[in-house]
mmCIF file with all atom_site columns, C-alpha atoms in Angstrom:
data_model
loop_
_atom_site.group_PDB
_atom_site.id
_atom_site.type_symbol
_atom_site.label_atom_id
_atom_site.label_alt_id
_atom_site.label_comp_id
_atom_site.label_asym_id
_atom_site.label_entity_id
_atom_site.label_seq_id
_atom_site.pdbx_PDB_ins_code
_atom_site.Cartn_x
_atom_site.Cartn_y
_atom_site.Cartn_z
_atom_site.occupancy
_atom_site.B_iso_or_equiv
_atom_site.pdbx_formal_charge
_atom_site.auth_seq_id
_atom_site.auth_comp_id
_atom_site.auth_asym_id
_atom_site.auth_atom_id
_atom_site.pdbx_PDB_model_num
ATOM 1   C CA . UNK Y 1 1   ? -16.066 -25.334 -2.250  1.00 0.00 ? 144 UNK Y CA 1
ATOM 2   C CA . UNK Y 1 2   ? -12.762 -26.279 -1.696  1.00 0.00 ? 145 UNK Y CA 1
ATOM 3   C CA . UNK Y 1 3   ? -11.418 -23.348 -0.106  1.00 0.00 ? 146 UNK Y CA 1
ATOM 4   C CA . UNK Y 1 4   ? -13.172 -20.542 1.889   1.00 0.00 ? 147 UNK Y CA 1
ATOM 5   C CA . UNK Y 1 5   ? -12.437 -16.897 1.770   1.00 0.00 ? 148 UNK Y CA 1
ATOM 6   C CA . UNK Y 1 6   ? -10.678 -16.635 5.156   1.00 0.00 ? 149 UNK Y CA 1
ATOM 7   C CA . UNK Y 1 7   ? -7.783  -18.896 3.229   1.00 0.00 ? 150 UNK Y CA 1
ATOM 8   C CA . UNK Y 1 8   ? -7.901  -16.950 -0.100  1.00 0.00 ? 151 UNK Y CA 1
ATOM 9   C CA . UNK Y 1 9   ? -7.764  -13.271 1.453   1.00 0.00 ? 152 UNK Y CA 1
ATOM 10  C CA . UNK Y 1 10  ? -4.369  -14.181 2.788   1.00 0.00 ? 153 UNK Y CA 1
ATOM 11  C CA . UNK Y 1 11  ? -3.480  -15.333 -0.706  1.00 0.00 ? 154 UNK Y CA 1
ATOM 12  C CA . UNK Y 1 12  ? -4.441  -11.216 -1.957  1.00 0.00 ? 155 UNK Y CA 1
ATOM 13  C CA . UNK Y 1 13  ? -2.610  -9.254  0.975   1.00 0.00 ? 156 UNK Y CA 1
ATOM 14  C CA . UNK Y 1 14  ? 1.077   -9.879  -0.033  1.00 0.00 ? 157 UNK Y CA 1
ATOM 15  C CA . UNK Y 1 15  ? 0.797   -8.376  -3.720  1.00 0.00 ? 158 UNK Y CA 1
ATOM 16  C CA . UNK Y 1 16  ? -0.046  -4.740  -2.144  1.00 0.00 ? 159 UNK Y CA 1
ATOM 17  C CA . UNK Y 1 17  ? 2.531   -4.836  0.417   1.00 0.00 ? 160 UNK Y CA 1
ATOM 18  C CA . UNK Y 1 18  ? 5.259   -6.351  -1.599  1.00 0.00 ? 161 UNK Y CA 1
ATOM 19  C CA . UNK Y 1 19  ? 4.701   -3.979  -4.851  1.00 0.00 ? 162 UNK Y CA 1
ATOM 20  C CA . UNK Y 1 20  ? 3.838   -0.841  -2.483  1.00 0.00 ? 163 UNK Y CA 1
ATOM 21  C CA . UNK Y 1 21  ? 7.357   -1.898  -0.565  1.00 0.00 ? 164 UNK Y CA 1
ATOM 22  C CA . UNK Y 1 22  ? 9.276   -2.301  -3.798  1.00 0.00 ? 165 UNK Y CA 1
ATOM 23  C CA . UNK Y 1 23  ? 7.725   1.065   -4.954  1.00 0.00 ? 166 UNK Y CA 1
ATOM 24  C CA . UNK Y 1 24  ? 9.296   2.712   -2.292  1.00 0.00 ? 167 UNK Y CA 1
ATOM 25  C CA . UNK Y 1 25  ? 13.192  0.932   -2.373  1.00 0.00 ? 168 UNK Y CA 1
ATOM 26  C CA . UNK Y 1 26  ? 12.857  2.027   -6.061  1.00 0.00 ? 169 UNK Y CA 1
ATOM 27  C CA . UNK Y 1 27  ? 12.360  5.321   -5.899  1.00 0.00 ? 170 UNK Y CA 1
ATOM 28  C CA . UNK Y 1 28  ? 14.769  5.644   -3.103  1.00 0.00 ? 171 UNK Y CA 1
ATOM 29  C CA . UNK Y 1 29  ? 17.045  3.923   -5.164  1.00 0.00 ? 172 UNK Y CA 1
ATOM 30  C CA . UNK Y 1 30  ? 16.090  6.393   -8.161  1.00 0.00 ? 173 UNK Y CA 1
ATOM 31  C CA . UNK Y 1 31  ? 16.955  9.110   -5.646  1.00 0.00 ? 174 UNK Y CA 1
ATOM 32  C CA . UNK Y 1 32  ? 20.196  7.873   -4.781  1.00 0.00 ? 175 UNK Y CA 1
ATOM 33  C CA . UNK Y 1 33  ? 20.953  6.827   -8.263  1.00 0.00 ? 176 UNK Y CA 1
ATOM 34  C CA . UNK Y 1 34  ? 19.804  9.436   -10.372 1.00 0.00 ? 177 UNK Y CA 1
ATOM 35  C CA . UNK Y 1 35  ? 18.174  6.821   -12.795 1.00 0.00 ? 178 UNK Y CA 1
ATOM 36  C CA . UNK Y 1 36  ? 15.041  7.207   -14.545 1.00 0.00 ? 179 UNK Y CA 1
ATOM 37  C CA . UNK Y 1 37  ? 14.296  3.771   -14.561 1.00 0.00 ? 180 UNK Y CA 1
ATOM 38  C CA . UNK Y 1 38  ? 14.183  3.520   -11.567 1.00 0.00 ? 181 UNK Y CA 1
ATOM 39  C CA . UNK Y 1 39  ? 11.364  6.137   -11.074 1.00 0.00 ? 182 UNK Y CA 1
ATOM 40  C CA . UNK Y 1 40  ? 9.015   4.388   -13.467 1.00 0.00 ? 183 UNK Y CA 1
ATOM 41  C CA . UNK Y 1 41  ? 9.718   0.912   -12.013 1.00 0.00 ? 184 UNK Y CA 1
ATOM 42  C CA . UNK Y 1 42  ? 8.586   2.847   -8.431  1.00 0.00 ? 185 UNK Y CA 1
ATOM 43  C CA . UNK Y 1 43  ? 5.654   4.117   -10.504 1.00 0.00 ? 186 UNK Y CA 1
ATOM 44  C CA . UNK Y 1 44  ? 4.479   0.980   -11.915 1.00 0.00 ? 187 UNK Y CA 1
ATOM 45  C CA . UNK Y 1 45  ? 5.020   -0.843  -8.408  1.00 0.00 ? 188 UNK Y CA 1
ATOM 46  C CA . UNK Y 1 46  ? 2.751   1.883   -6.789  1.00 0.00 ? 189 UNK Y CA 1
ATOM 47  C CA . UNK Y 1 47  ? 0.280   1.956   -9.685  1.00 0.00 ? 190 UNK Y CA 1
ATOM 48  C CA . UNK Y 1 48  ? -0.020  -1.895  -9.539  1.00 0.00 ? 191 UNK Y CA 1
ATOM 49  C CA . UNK Y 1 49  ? -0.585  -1.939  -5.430  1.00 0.00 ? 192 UNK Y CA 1
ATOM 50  C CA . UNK Y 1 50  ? -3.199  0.522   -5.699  1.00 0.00 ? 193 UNK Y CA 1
ATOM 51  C CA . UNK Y 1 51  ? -4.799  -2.558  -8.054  1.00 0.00 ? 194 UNK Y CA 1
ATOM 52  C CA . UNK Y 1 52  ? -4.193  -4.881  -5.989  1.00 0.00 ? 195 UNK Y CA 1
ATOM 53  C CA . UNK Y 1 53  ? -5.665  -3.771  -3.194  1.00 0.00 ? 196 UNK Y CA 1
ATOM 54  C CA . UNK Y 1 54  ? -8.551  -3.279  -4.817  1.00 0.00 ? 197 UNK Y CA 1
ATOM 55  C CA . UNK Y 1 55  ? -8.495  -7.655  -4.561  1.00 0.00 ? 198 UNK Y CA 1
ATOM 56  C CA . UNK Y 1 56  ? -7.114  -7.817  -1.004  1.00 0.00 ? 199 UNK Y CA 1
ATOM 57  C CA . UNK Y 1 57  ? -9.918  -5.160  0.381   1.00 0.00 ? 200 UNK Y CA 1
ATOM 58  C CA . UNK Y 1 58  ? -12.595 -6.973  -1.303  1.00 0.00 ? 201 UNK Y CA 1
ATOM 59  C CA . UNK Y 1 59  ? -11.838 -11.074 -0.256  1.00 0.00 ? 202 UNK Y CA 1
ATOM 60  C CA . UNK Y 1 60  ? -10.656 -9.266  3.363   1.00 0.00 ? 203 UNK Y CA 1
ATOM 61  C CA . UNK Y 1 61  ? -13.671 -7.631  3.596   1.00 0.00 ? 204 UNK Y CA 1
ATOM 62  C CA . UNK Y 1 62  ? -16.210 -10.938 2.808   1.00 0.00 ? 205 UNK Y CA 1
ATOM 63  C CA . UNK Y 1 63  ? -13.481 -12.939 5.421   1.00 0.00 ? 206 UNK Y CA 1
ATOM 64  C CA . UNK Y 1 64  ? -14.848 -10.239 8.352   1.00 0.00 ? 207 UNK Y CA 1
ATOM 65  C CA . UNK Y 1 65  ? -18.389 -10.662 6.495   1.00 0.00 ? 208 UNK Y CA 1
ATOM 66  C CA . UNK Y 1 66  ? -18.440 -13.827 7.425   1.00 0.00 ? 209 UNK Y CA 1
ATOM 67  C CA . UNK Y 1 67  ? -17.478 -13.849 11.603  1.00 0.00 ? 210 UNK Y CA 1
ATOM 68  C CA . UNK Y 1 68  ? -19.167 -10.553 12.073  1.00 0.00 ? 211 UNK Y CA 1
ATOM 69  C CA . UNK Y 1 69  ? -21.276 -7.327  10.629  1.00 0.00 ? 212 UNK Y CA 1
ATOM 70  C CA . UNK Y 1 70  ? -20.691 -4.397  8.991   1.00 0.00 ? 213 UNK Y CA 1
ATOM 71  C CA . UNK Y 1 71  ? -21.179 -2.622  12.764  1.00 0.00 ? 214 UNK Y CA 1
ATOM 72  C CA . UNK Y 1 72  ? -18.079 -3.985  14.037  1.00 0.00 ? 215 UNK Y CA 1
ATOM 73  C CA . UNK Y 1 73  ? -16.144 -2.351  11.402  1.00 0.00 ? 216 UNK Y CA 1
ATOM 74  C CA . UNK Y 1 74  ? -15.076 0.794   13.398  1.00 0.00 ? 217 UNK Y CA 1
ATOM 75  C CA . UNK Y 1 75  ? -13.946 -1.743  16.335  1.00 0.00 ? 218 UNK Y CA 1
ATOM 76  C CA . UNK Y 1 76  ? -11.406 -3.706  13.591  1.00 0.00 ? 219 UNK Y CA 1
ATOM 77  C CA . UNK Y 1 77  ? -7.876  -1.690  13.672  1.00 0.00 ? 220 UNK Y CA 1
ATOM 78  C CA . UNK Y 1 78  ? -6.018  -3.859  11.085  1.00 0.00 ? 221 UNK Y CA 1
ATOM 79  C CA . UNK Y 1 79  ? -8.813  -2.678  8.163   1.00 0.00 ? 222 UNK Y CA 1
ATOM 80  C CA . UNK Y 1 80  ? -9.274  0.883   9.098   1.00 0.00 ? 223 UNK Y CA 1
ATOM 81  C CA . UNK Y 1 81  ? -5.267  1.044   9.356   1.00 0.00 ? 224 UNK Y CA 1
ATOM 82  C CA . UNK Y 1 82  ? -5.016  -0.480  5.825   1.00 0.00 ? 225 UNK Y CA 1
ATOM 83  C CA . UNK Y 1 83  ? -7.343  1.712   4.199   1.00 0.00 ? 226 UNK Y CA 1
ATOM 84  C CA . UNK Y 1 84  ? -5.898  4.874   5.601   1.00 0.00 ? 227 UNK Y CA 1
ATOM 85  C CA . UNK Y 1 85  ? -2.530  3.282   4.230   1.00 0.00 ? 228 UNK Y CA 1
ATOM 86  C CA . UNK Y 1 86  ? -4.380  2.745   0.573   1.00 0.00 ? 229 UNK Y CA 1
ATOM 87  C CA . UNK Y 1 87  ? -5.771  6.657   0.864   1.00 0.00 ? 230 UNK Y CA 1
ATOM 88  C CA . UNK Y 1 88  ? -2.617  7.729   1.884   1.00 0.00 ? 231 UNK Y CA 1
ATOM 89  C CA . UNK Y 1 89  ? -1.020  5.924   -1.156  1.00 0.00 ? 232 UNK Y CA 1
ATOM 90  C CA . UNK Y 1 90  ? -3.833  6.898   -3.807  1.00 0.00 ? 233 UNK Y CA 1
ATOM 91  C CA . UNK Y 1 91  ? -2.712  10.620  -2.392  1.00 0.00 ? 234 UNK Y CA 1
ATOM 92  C CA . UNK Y 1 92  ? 0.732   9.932   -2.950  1.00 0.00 ? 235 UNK Y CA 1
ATOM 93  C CA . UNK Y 1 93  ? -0.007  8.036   -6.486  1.00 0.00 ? 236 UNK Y CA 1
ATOM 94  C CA . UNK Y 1 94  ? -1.991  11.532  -7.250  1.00 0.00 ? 237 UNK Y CA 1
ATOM 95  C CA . UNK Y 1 95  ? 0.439   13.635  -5.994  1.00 0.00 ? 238 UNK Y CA 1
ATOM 96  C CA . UNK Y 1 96  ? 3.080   12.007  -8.173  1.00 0.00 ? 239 UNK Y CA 1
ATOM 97  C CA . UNK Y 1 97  ? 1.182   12.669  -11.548 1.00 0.00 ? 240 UNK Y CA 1
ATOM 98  C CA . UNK Y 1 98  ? -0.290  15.893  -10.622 1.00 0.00 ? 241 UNK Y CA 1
ATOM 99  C CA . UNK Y 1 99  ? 3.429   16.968  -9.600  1.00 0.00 ? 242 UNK Y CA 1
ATOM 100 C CA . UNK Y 1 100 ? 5.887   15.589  -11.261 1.00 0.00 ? 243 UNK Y CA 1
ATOM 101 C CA . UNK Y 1 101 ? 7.754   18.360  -12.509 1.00 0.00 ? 244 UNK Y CA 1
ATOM 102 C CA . UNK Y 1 102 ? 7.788   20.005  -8.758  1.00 0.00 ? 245 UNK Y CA 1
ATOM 103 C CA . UNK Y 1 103 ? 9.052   16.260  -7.681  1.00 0.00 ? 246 UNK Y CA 1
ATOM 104 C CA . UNK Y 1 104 ? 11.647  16.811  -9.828  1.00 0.00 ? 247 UNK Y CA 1
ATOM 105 C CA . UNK Y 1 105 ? 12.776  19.785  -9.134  1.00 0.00 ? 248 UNK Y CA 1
ATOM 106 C CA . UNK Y 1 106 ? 12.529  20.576  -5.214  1.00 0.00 ? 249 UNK Y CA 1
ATOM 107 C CA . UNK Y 1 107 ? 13.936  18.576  -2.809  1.00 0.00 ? 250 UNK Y CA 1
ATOM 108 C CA . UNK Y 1 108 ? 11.808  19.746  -0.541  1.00 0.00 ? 251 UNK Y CA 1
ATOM 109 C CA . UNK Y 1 109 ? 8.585   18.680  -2.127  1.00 0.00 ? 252 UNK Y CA 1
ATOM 110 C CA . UNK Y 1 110 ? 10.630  15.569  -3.185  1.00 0.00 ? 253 UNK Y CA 1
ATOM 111 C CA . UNK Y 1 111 ? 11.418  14.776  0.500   1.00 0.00 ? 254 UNK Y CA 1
ATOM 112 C CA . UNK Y 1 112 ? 7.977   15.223  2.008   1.00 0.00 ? 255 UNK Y CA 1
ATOM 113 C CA . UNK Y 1 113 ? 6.860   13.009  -0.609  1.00 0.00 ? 256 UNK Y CA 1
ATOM 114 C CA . UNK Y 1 114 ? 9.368   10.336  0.422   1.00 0.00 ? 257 UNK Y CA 1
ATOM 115 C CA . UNK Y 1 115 ? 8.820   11.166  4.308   1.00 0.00 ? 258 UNK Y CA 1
ATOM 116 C CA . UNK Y 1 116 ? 4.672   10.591  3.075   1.00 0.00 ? 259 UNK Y CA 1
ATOM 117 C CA . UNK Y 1 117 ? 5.881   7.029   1.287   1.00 0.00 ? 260 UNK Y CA 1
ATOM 118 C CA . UNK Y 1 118 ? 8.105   5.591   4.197   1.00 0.00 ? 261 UNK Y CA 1
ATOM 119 C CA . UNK Y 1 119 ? 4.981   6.952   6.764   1.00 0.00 ? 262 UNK Y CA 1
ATOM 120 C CA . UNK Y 1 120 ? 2.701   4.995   4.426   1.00 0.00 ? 263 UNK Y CA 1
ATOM 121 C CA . UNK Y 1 121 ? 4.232   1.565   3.965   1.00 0.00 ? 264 UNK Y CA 1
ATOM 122 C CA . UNK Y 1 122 ? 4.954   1.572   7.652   1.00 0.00 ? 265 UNK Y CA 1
ATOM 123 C CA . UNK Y 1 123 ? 1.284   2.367   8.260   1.00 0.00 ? 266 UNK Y CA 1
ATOM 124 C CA . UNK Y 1 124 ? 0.504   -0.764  5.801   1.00 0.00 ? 267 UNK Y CA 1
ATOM 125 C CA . UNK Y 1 125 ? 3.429   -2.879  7.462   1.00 0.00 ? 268 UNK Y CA 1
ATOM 126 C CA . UNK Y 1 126 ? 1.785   -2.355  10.954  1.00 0.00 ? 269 UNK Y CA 1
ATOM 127 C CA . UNK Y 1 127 ? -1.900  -2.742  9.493   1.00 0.00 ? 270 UNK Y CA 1
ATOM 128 C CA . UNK Y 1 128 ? -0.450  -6.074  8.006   1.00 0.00 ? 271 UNK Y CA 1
ATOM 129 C CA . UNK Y 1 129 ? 1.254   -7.303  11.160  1.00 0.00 ? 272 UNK Y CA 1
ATOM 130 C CA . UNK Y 1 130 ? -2.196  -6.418  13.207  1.00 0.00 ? 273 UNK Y CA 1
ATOM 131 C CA . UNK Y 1 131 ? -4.053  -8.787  10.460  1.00 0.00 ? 274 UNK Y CA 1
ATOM 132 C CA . UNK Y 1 132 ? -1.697  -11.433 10.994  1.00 0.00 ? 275 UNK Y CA 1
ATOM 133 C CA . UNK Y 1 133 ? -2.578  -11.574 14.669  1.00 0.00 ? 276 UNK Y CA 1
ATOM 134 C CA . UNK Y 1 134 ? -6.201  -11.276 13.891  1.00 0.00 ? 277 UNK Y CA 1
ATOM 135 C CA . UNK Y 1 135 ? -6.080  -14.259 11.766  1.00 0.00 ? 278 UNK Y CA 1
ATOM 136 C CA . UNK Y 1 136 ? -3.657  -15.807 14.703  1.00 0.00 ? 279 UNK Y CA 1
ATOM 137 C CA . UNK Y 1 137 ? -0.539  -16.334 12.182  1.00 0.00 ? 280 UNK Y CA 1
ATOM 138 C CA . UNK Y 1 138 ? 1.407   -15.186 14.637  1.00 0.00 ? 281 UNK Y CA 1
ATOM 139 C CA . UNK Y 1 139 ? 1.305   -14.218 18.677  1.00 0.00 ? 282 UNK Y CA 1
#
């Protein structure tokens, strides 16, 4: 096999934390804006991160597979960070269908949400960063 799955998994991780990123400057910009399009663009982004983590869990998950055991798990910050950073955002994802007219019309509940976003992409950002140094991409 030409390539093993410690070099694809790296391949996976940047779709989530791009499109869950872009999800977030979109619907801020939404906010700012006022524009509709903008929501849905944030919607899609977040709906298509959730998907692609699905991809970047599974290869990242047969990379640890294959330099340790299921055991060590708990020990192994970067993947319990980024799956409480994919619950959080399947919440948020929920929370966004489920509530969309109260999103819409109090700021309130439309600020938590955004405080609950930014808190979630910077868990995912810091998840990310601690995978990086696992994988020694960086000191």
């Amino acid at each position: 096999m030409p390539w093993s799955i410690t070099e694809i998994h790296p391949l996976f991780v940047h779709f989530p934390i791009a499109l869950f990123a872009t999800g977030l400057f979109f619907d801020l910009l939404a906010e700012i804006l006022q524009k509709e399009e903008l929501e849905q663009a944030g919607f899609w982004c977040m709906l298509m991160g959730l998907v692609s983590c699905l991809f970047a869990n599974m290869t990242g998950l047969l990379a640890f597979l294959e330099e340790g055991s299921i055991s060590d798990l708990p020990q192994f910050y970067h993947a319990l960070l980024i799956w409480l950073a994919i619950i959080f955002f399947a919440a948020l994802f929920w929370v966004r269908i489920k509530f969309q007219v109260d999103l819409r019309y109090s700021s309130m509940k439309r600020y938590l949400y955004f405080l609950g976003h930014i808190l979630a992409v910077g868990i995912l950002f810091y998840g990310a960063h601690l995978g990086a140094i696992v994988a020694e991409r960086i000191q």
